[in-house]
PDB file of C-alpha atoms in Angstrom:
ATOM      1  CA  ALA A   1      83.907  95.495 107.810  1.00 93.00           C
ATOM      2  CA  LEU A   2      82.669  93.594 104.743  1.00 95.00           C
ATOM      3  CA  GLY A   3      82.377  96.620 102.486  1.00 94.00           C
ATOM      4  CA  PRO A   4      80.623  95.801  99.179  1.00 96.00           C
ATOM      5  CA  ASP A   5      80.677  92.085 100.038  1.00 97.00           C
ATOM      6  CA  PHE A   6      77.846  92.755 102.507  1.00 97.00           C
ATOM      7  CA  LEU A   7      75.510  92.588  99.496  1.00 97.00           C
ATOM      8  CA  LYS A   8      76.694  89.014  98.810  1.00 98.00           C
ATOM      9  CA  LEU A   9      75.225  87.786 102.085  1.00 98.00           C
ATOM     10  CA  HIS A  10      71.959  85.836 102.002  1.00 98.00           C
ATOM     11  CA  PRO A  11      69.059  88.345 102.234  1.00 97.00           C
ATOM     12  CA  LYS A  12      68.046  86.969 105.635  1.00 97.00           C
ATOM     13  CA  LEU A  13      71.567  87.520 106.944  1.00 97.00           C
ATOM     14  CA  ARG A  14      71.672  91.050 105.511  1.00 96.00           C
ATOM     15  CA  GLU A  15      68.447  91.763 107.361  1.00 94.00           C
ATOM     16  CA  ARG A  16      69.835  90.386 110.646  1.00 93.00           C
ATOM     17  CA  PHE A  17      73.184  92.115 110.450  1.00 93.00           C
ATOM     18  CA  ALA A  18      71.825  95.520 109.414  1.00 91.00           C
ATOM     19  CA  LEU A  19      70.774  96.106 113.034  1.00 92.00           C
ATOM     20  CA  ALA A  20      71.751  99.599 114.268  1.00 94.00           C
ATOM     21  CA  SER A  21      71.219 101.576 117.477  1.00 94.00           C
ATOM     22  CA  THR A  22      68.970 104.121 115.752  1.00 94.00           C
ATOM     23  CA  ASP A  23      66.508 101.356 114.772  1.00 93.00           C
ATOM     24  CA  ARG A  24      65.568 100.617 118.396  1.00 93.00           C
ATOM     25  CA  LEU A  25      65.081  97.008 117.387  1.00 94.00           C
ATOM     26  CA  ALA A  26      66.482  93.734 118.705  1.00 96.00           C
ATOM     27  CA  SER A  27      67.001  90.378 117.023  1.00 96.00           C
ATOM     28  CA  ILE A  28      65.998  87.526 119.340  1.00 97.00           C
ATOM     29  CA  GLY A  29      66.711  83.957 118.340  1.00 97.00           C
ATOM     30  CA  HIS A  30      65.580  80.579 119.696  1.00 98.00           C
ATOM     31  CA  GLY A  31      66.615  77.102 118.668  1.00 97.00           C
ATOM     32  CA  HIS A  32      68.313  73.855 119.663  1.00 96.00           C
ATOM     33  CA  MET A  33      72.011  73.226 119.343  1.00 98.00           C
ATOM     34  CA  HIS A  34      72.456  69.732 117.910  1.00 97.00           C
ATOM     35  CA  ARG A  35      75.823  69.435 119.640  1.00 97.00           C
ATOM     36  CA  VAL A  36      77.841  71.318 122.220  1.00 97.00           C
ATOM     37  CA  TRP A  37      81.344  69.894 122.709  1.00 95.00           C
ATOM     38  CA  HIS A  38      84.728  70.559 124.266  1.00 92.00           C
ATOM     39  CA  GLY A  39      88.169  68.992 124.416  1.00 86.00           C
ATOM     40  CA  HIS A  40      88.650  66.736 127.452  1.00 78.00           C
ATOM     41  CA  TRP A  41      91.833  68.511 128.567  1.00 79.00           C
ATOM     42  CA  THR A  42      90.146  71.914 128.465  1.00 80.00           C
ATOM     43  CA  LYS A  43      87.503  71.396 131.167  1.00 76.00           C
ATOM     44  CA  PRO A  44      89.410  73.128 134.050  1.00 75.00           C
ATOM     45  CA  PHE A  45      90.038  76.187 131.836  1.00 75.00           C
ATOM     46  CA  LEU A  46      86.429  76.252 130.655  1.00 80.00           C
ATOM     47  CA  GLN A  47      85.262  76.243 134.288  1.00 78.00           C
ATOM     48  CA  LEU A  48      87.363  79.357 134.915  1.00 76.00           C
ATOM     49  CA  GLY A  49      85.810  81.079 131.897  1.00 72.00           C
ATOM     50  CA  ALA A  50      82.259  80.238 133.003  1.00 77.00           C
ATOM     51  CA  ALA A  51      82.373  82.770 135.853  1.00 78.00           C
ATOM     52  CA  ARG A  52      82.701  85.630 133.352  1.00 79.00           C
ATOM     53  CA  HIS A  53      80.510  84.166 130.601  1.00 79.00           C
ATOM     54  CA  ILE A  54      83.392  83.470 128.198  1.00 83.00           C
ATOM     55  CA  MET A  55      83.250  79.642 128.046  1.00 82.00           C
ATOM     56  CA  PHE A  56      81.665  76.777 129.983  1.00 84.00           C
ATOM     57  CA  PRO A  57      82.590  73.138 130.756  1.00 88.00           C
ATOM     58  CA  GLU A  58      79.368  71.341 129.717  1.00 91.00           C
ATOM     59  CA  ALA A  59      79.049  69.140 126.620  1.00 93.00           C
ATOM     60  CA  ARG A  60      75.752  67.651 125.470  1.00 94.00           C
ATOM     61  CA  ALA A  61      73.409  67.104 122.510  1.00 97.00           C
ATOM     62  CA  ASP A  62      70.106  68.876 121.777  1.00 97.00           C
ATOM     63  CA  ILE A  63      70.399  71.928 124.016  1.00 97.00           C
ATOM     64  CA  PRO A  64      67.789  74.739 123.927  1.00 98.00           C
ATOM     65  CA  PHE A  65      69.454  77.950 122.814  1.00 97.00           C
ATOM     66  CA  ARG A  66      68.670  81.672 122.974  1.00 98.00           C
ATOM     67  CA  LEU A  67      70.481  84.474 121.151  1.00 97.00           C
ATOM     68  CA  GLU A  68      70.001  88.188 121.909  1.00 97.00           C
ATOM     69  CA  ASN A  69      71.340  90.924 119.625  1.00 96.00           C
ATOM     70  CA  TYR A  70      70.848  94.478 120.875  1.00 96.00           C
ATOM     71  CA  ALA A  71      72.376  97.513 119.145  1.00 95.00           C
ATOM     72  CA  TYR A  72      73.331 100.594 121.165  1.00 95.00           C
ATOM     73  CA  ARG A  73      75.963 103.308 121.580  1.00 94.00           C
ATOM     74  CA  ASP A  74      78.499 102.480 124.290  1.00 93.00           C
ATOM     75  CA  PRO A  75      79.862 105.101 126.747  1.00 91.00           C
ATOM     76  CA  LEU A  76      82.590 105.970 124.192  1.00 91.00           C
ATOM     77  CA  GLY A  77      79.950 106.659 121.527  1.00 94.00           C
ATOM     78  CA  ARG A  78      80.760 103.545 119.496  1.00 95.00           C
ATOM     79  CA  GLU A  79      78.084 101.584 117.653  1.00 96.00           C
ATOM     80  CA  THR A  80      77.876  98.280 119.534  1.00 96.00           C
ATOM     81  CA  VAL A  81      75.968  95.026 119.055  1.00 96.00           C
ATOM     82  CA  THR A  82      75.539  92.453 121.825  1.00 96.00           C
ATOM     83  CA  TRP A  83      75.823  88.707 121.268  1.00 96.00           C
ATOM     84  CA  ILE A  84      74.272  87.184 124.387  1.00 96.00           C
ATOM     85  CA  ARG A  85      74.028  83.403 123.919  1.00 97.00           C
ATOM     86  CA  THR A  86      72.258  81.300 126.557  1.00 97.00           C
ATOM     87  CA  PHE A  87      72.477  77.501 126.571  1.00 97.00           C
ATOM     88  CA  LEU A  88      69.772  75.915 128.722  1.00 97.00           C
ATOM     89  CA  PHE A  89      71.605  72.887 130.112  1.00 96.00           C
ATOM     90  CA  PRO A  90      69.569  70.729 132.552  1.00 94.00           C
ATOM     91  CA  GLN A  91      72.019  71.448 135.403  1.00 91.00           C
ATOM     92  CA  LYS A  92      72.094  75.243 134.951  1.00 93.00           C
ATOM     93  CA  PRO A  93      71.945  77.808 132.123  1.00 96.00           C
ATOM     94  CA  ARG A  94      75.276  78.911 130.679  1.00 96.00           C
ATOM     95  CA  ARG A  95      75.958  82.184 128.894  1.00 96.00           C
ATOM     96  CA  LEU A  96      78.478  83.449 126.402  1.00 95.00           C
ATOM     97  CA  ASP A  97      78.590  87.268 126.301  1.00 96.00           C
ATOM     98  CA  ALA A  98      80.212  89.312 123.560  1.00 95.00           C
ATOM     99  CA  TYR A  99      80.036  92.967 122.509  1.00 96.00           C
ATOM    100  CA  MET A 100      81.148  93.918 119.000  1.00 96.00           C
ATOM    101  CA  ILE A 101      82.309  97.302 117.756  1.00 96.00           C
ATOM    102  CA  PHE A 102      83.934  98.434 114.513  1.00 96.00           C
ATOM    103  CA  SER A 103      87.386  99.854 115.228  1.00 94.00           C
ATOM    104  CA  HIS A 104      88.372 102.537 112.733  1.00 92.00           C
ATOM    105  CA  GLN A 105      91.873 102.440 114.185  1.00 91.00           C
ATOM    106  CA  ARG A 106      92.251  98.705 113.498  1.00 91.00           C
ATOM    107  CA  ASN A 107      89.916  98.783 110.462  1.00 91.00           C
ATOM    108  CA  ARG A 108      88.030  95.706 111.601  1.00 94.00           C
ATOM    109  CA  ILE A 109      85.471  94.454 114.079  1.00 97.00           C
ATOM    110  CA  VAL A 110      86.691  93.959 117.632  1.00 96.00           C
ATOM    111  CA  ASP A 111      84.830  91.552 119.918  1.00 96.00           C
ATOM    112  CA  TYR A 112      84.923  92.248 123.667  1.00 94.00           C
ATOM    113  CA  LEU A 113      84.204  89.014 125.537  1.00 92.00           C
ATOM    114  CA  GLY A 114      82.695  88.262 128.923  1.00 86.00           C
ATOM    115  CA  THR A 115      80.881  90.149 131.630  1.00 84.00           C
ATOM    116  CA  HIS A 116      83.864  92.468 132.164  1.00 79.00           C
ATOM    117  CA  GLN A 117      84.732  92.770 128.439  1.00 79.00           C
ATOM    118  CA  HIS A 118      88.407  92.413 129.350  1.00 82.00           C
ATOM    119  CA  LEU A 119      89.298  90.125 126.438  1.00 86.00           C
ATOM    120  CA  ALA A 120      89.446  91.949 123.076  1.00 91.00           C
ATOM    121  CA  VAL A 121      89.566  89.856 119.904  1.00 94.00           C
ATOM    122  CA  ASP A 122      90.084  91.084 116.326  1.00 96.00           C
ATOM    123  CA  LEU A 123      87.704  89.471 113.842  1.00 97.00           C
ATOM    124  CA  HIS A 124      88.184  88.828 110.117  1.00 97.00           C
ATOM    125  CA  LEU A 125      84.908  88.610 108.182  1.00 97.00           C
ATOM    126  CA  SER A 126      84.185  87.073 104.779  1.00 97.00           C
ATOM    127  CA  VAL A 127      81.208  85.790 102.792  1.00 98.00           C
ATOM    128  CA  GLY A 128      80.919  82.085 101.964  1.00 96.00           C
ATOM    129  CA  PRO A 129      79.756  80.727  98.596  1.00 88.00           C
ATOM    130  CA  ASN A 130      76.221  80.116  99.933  1.00 93.00           C
ATOM    131  CA  GLY A 131      75.877  83.679 101.235  1.00 97.00           C
ATOM    132  CA  SER A 132      76.969  82.674 104.730  1.00 98.00           C
ATOM    133  CA  LEU A 133      78.905  84.931 107.082  1.00 98.00           C
ATOM    134  CA  CYS A 134      82.310  83.505 108.008  1.00 98.00           C
ATOM    135  CA  ILE A 135      84.204  84.887 110.995  1.00 97.00           C
ATOM    136  CA  ARG A 136      87.714  84.004 112.086  1.00 97.00           C
ATOM    137  CA  SER A 137      89.340  85.375 115.205  1.00 94.00           C
ATOM    138  CA  ALA A 138      92.840  86.856 115.085  1.00 91.00           C
ATOM    139  CA  HIS A 139      94.902  88.937 117.539  1.00 90.00           C
ATOM    140  CA  GLN A 140      93.737  88.856 121.139  1.00 88.00           C
ATOM    141  CA  ARG A 141      94.465  91.337 123.922  1.00 86.00           C
ATOM    142  CA  PHE A 142      93.811  91.356 127.653  1.00 80.00           C
ATOM    143  CA  HIS A 143      92.604  94.529 129.406  1.00 80.00           C
ATOM    144  CA  GLU A 144      91.961  94.638 133.155  1.00 75.00           C
ATOM    145  CA  ARG A 145      92.237  97.975 134.994  1.00 73.00           C
ATOM    146  CA  PHE A 146      95.864  99.065 134.541  1.00 77.00           C
ATOM    147  CA  LEU A 147      96.941  95.824 132.850  1.00 76.00           C
ATOM    148  CA  SER A 148      96.936  95.644 129.052  1.00 79.00           C
ATOM    149  CA  PHE A 149      98.940  93.223 126.924  1.00 73.00           C
ATOM    150  CA  PRO A 150      98.680  91.037 123.800  1.00 75.00           C
ATOM    151  CA  ILE A 151      98.077  87.330 124.386  1.00 77.00           C
ATOM    152  CA  PRO A 152     100.626  85.022 122.700  1.00 77.00           C
ATOM    153  CA  ARG A 153      99.081  82.913 119.963  1.00 77.00           C
ATOM    154  CA  ALA A 154     100.063  79.678 121.746  1.00 73.00           C
ATOM    155  CA  PHE A 155      97.693  80.597 124.609  1.00 75.00           C
ATOM    156  CA  THR A 156      94.712  81.760 122.532  1.00 79.00           C
ATOM    157  CA  GLY A 157      91.586  80.072 121.295  1.00 85.00           C
ATOM    158  CA  ILE A 158      91.127  80.583 117.554  1.00 92.00           C
ATOM    159  CA  ALA A 159      87.436  80.727 116.683  1.00 95.00           C
ATOM    160  CA  ASN A 160      85.910  79.827 113.331  1.00 97.00           C
ATOM    161  CA  VAL A 161      82.266  80.814 113.055  1.00 97.00           C
ATOM    162  CA  CYS A 162      79.849  80.279 110.189  1.00 98.00           C
ATOM    163  CA  GLU A 163      76.286  81.563 110.189  1.00 98.00           C
ATOM    164  CA  SER A 164      74.056  80.717 107.238  1.00 98.00           C
ATOM    165  CA  PHE A 165      70.379  80.565 106.311  1.00 98.00           C
ATOM    166  CA  ASP A 166      68.776  77.245 105.377  1.00 97.00           C
ATOM    167  CA  ASP A 167      66.078  77.967 102.784  1.00 97.00           C
ATOM    168  CA  ASN A 168      64.558  74.492 103.193  1.00 97.00           C
ATOM    169  CA  LEU A 169      64.206  74.745 106.971  1.00 96.00           C
ATOM    170  CA  GLN A 170      63.622  78.516 106.882  1.00 97.00           C
ATOM    171  CA  LYS A 171      66.008  78.784 109.805  1.00 98.00           C
ATOM    172  CA  PHE A 172      69.468  80.144 110.506  1.00 98.00           C
ATOM    173  CA  ARG A 173      72.324  77.748 111.137  1.00 98.00           C
ATOM    174  CA  ILE A 174      75.323  78.440 113.340  1.00 97.00           C
ATOM    175  CA  HIS A 175      78.555  76.462 113.566  1.00 98.00           C
ATOM    176  CA  VAL A 176      81.290  77.524 116.004  1.00 97.00           C
ATOM    177  CA  ASN A 177      84.591  75.752 116.570  1.00 96.00           C
ATOM    178  CA  VAL A 178      87.319  77.100 118.856  1.00 94.00           C
ATOM    179  CA  HIS A 179      90.735  75.466 118.837  1.00 92.00           C
ATOM    180  CA  ASN A 180      94.264  76.070 120.052  1.00 89.00           C
ATOM    181  CA  PRO A 181      97.123  75.795 117.509  1.00 85.00           C
ATOM    182  CA  ILE A 182      99.067  73.483 119.855  1.00 85.00           C
ATOM    183  CA  PHE A 183      96.501  71.634 121.978  1.00 83.00           C
ATOM    184  CA  GLY A 184      93.622  71.245 119.504  1.00 89.00           C
ATOM    185  CA  THR A 185      89.880  71.491 120.192  1.00 92.00           C
ATOM    186  CA  ILE A 186      88.733  73.799 122.992  1.00 91.00           C
ATOM    187  CA  PHE A 187      84.961  73.899 122.493  1.00 93.00           C
ATOM    188  CA  GLY A 188      82.219  74.442 119.938  1.00 96.00           C
ATOM    189  CA  TYR A 189      78.546  74.172 119.103  1.00 97.00           C
ATOM    190  CA  GLU A 190      76.277  73.838 116.077  1.00 98.00           C
ATOM    191  CA  GLY A 191      72.577  73.872 115.311  1.00 98.00           C
ATOM    192  CA  PRO A 192      69.611  75.751 113.804  1.00 98.00           C
ATOM    193  CA  PHE A 193      67.667  78.669 115.236  1.00 98.00           C
ATOM    194  CA  SER A 194      64.880  81.062 114.290  1.00 98.00           C
ATOM    195  CA  ALA A 195      65.218  84.809 114.805  1.00 97.00           C
ATOM    196  CA  THR A 196      62.612  87.531 115.013  1.00 95.00           C
ATOM    197  CA  THR A 197      62.985  91.310 115.123  1.00 94.00           C
ATOM    198  CA  ARG A 198      61.132  93.101 117.875  1.00 94.00           C
ATOM    199  CA  PRO A 199      61.070  96.608 119.371  1.00 94.00           C
ATOM    200  CA  ALA A 200      63.790  97.338 121.927  1.00 90.00           C
ATOM    201  CA  PRO A 201      63.672 100.007 124.652  1.00 80.00           C
ATOM    202  CA  PRO A 202      66.178 102.907 124.461  1.00 75.00           C
TER     203      PRO A 202
END
């Protein structure tokens, strides 16, 4: 998706994002999110999304965080990478599940969200001036059994994601902000984490 710009990423990010199914490796991260927030009006919608690991209604500071990236071939033979994020809130853990593939048809990465992967989101990738990876969501589509339709922009959450590496802390940093073009902030989180590569079963 980045083409030659992949080489402009910070070396630590290149290492993390070079994960492939043939490596039989996983990238497992742990850290603390400094802040997890949401818009006050969005809480009922976030509660609906929590059942399928798309969003959640909690907001709090200093939350333990776990990130799991596994690379595998899906049943259609596509190279896939998981983004399983677990936030360890005191009341109960919350998860955000995403599965990314590169679509040759759309010529970009497509992110399938939730436990049922019924929400498909096109992603635009770029490299920031500090070697960070910048991701912005675009067109979104809903797929559920025989239903399939594009979601109007007014009803979507537009995500802006930035992952970087802090050379002073020797940790990764993640900043995510999701907003609606009409109603404003939906939710977001930010904080540092460490990531290690370890063997993964087939």
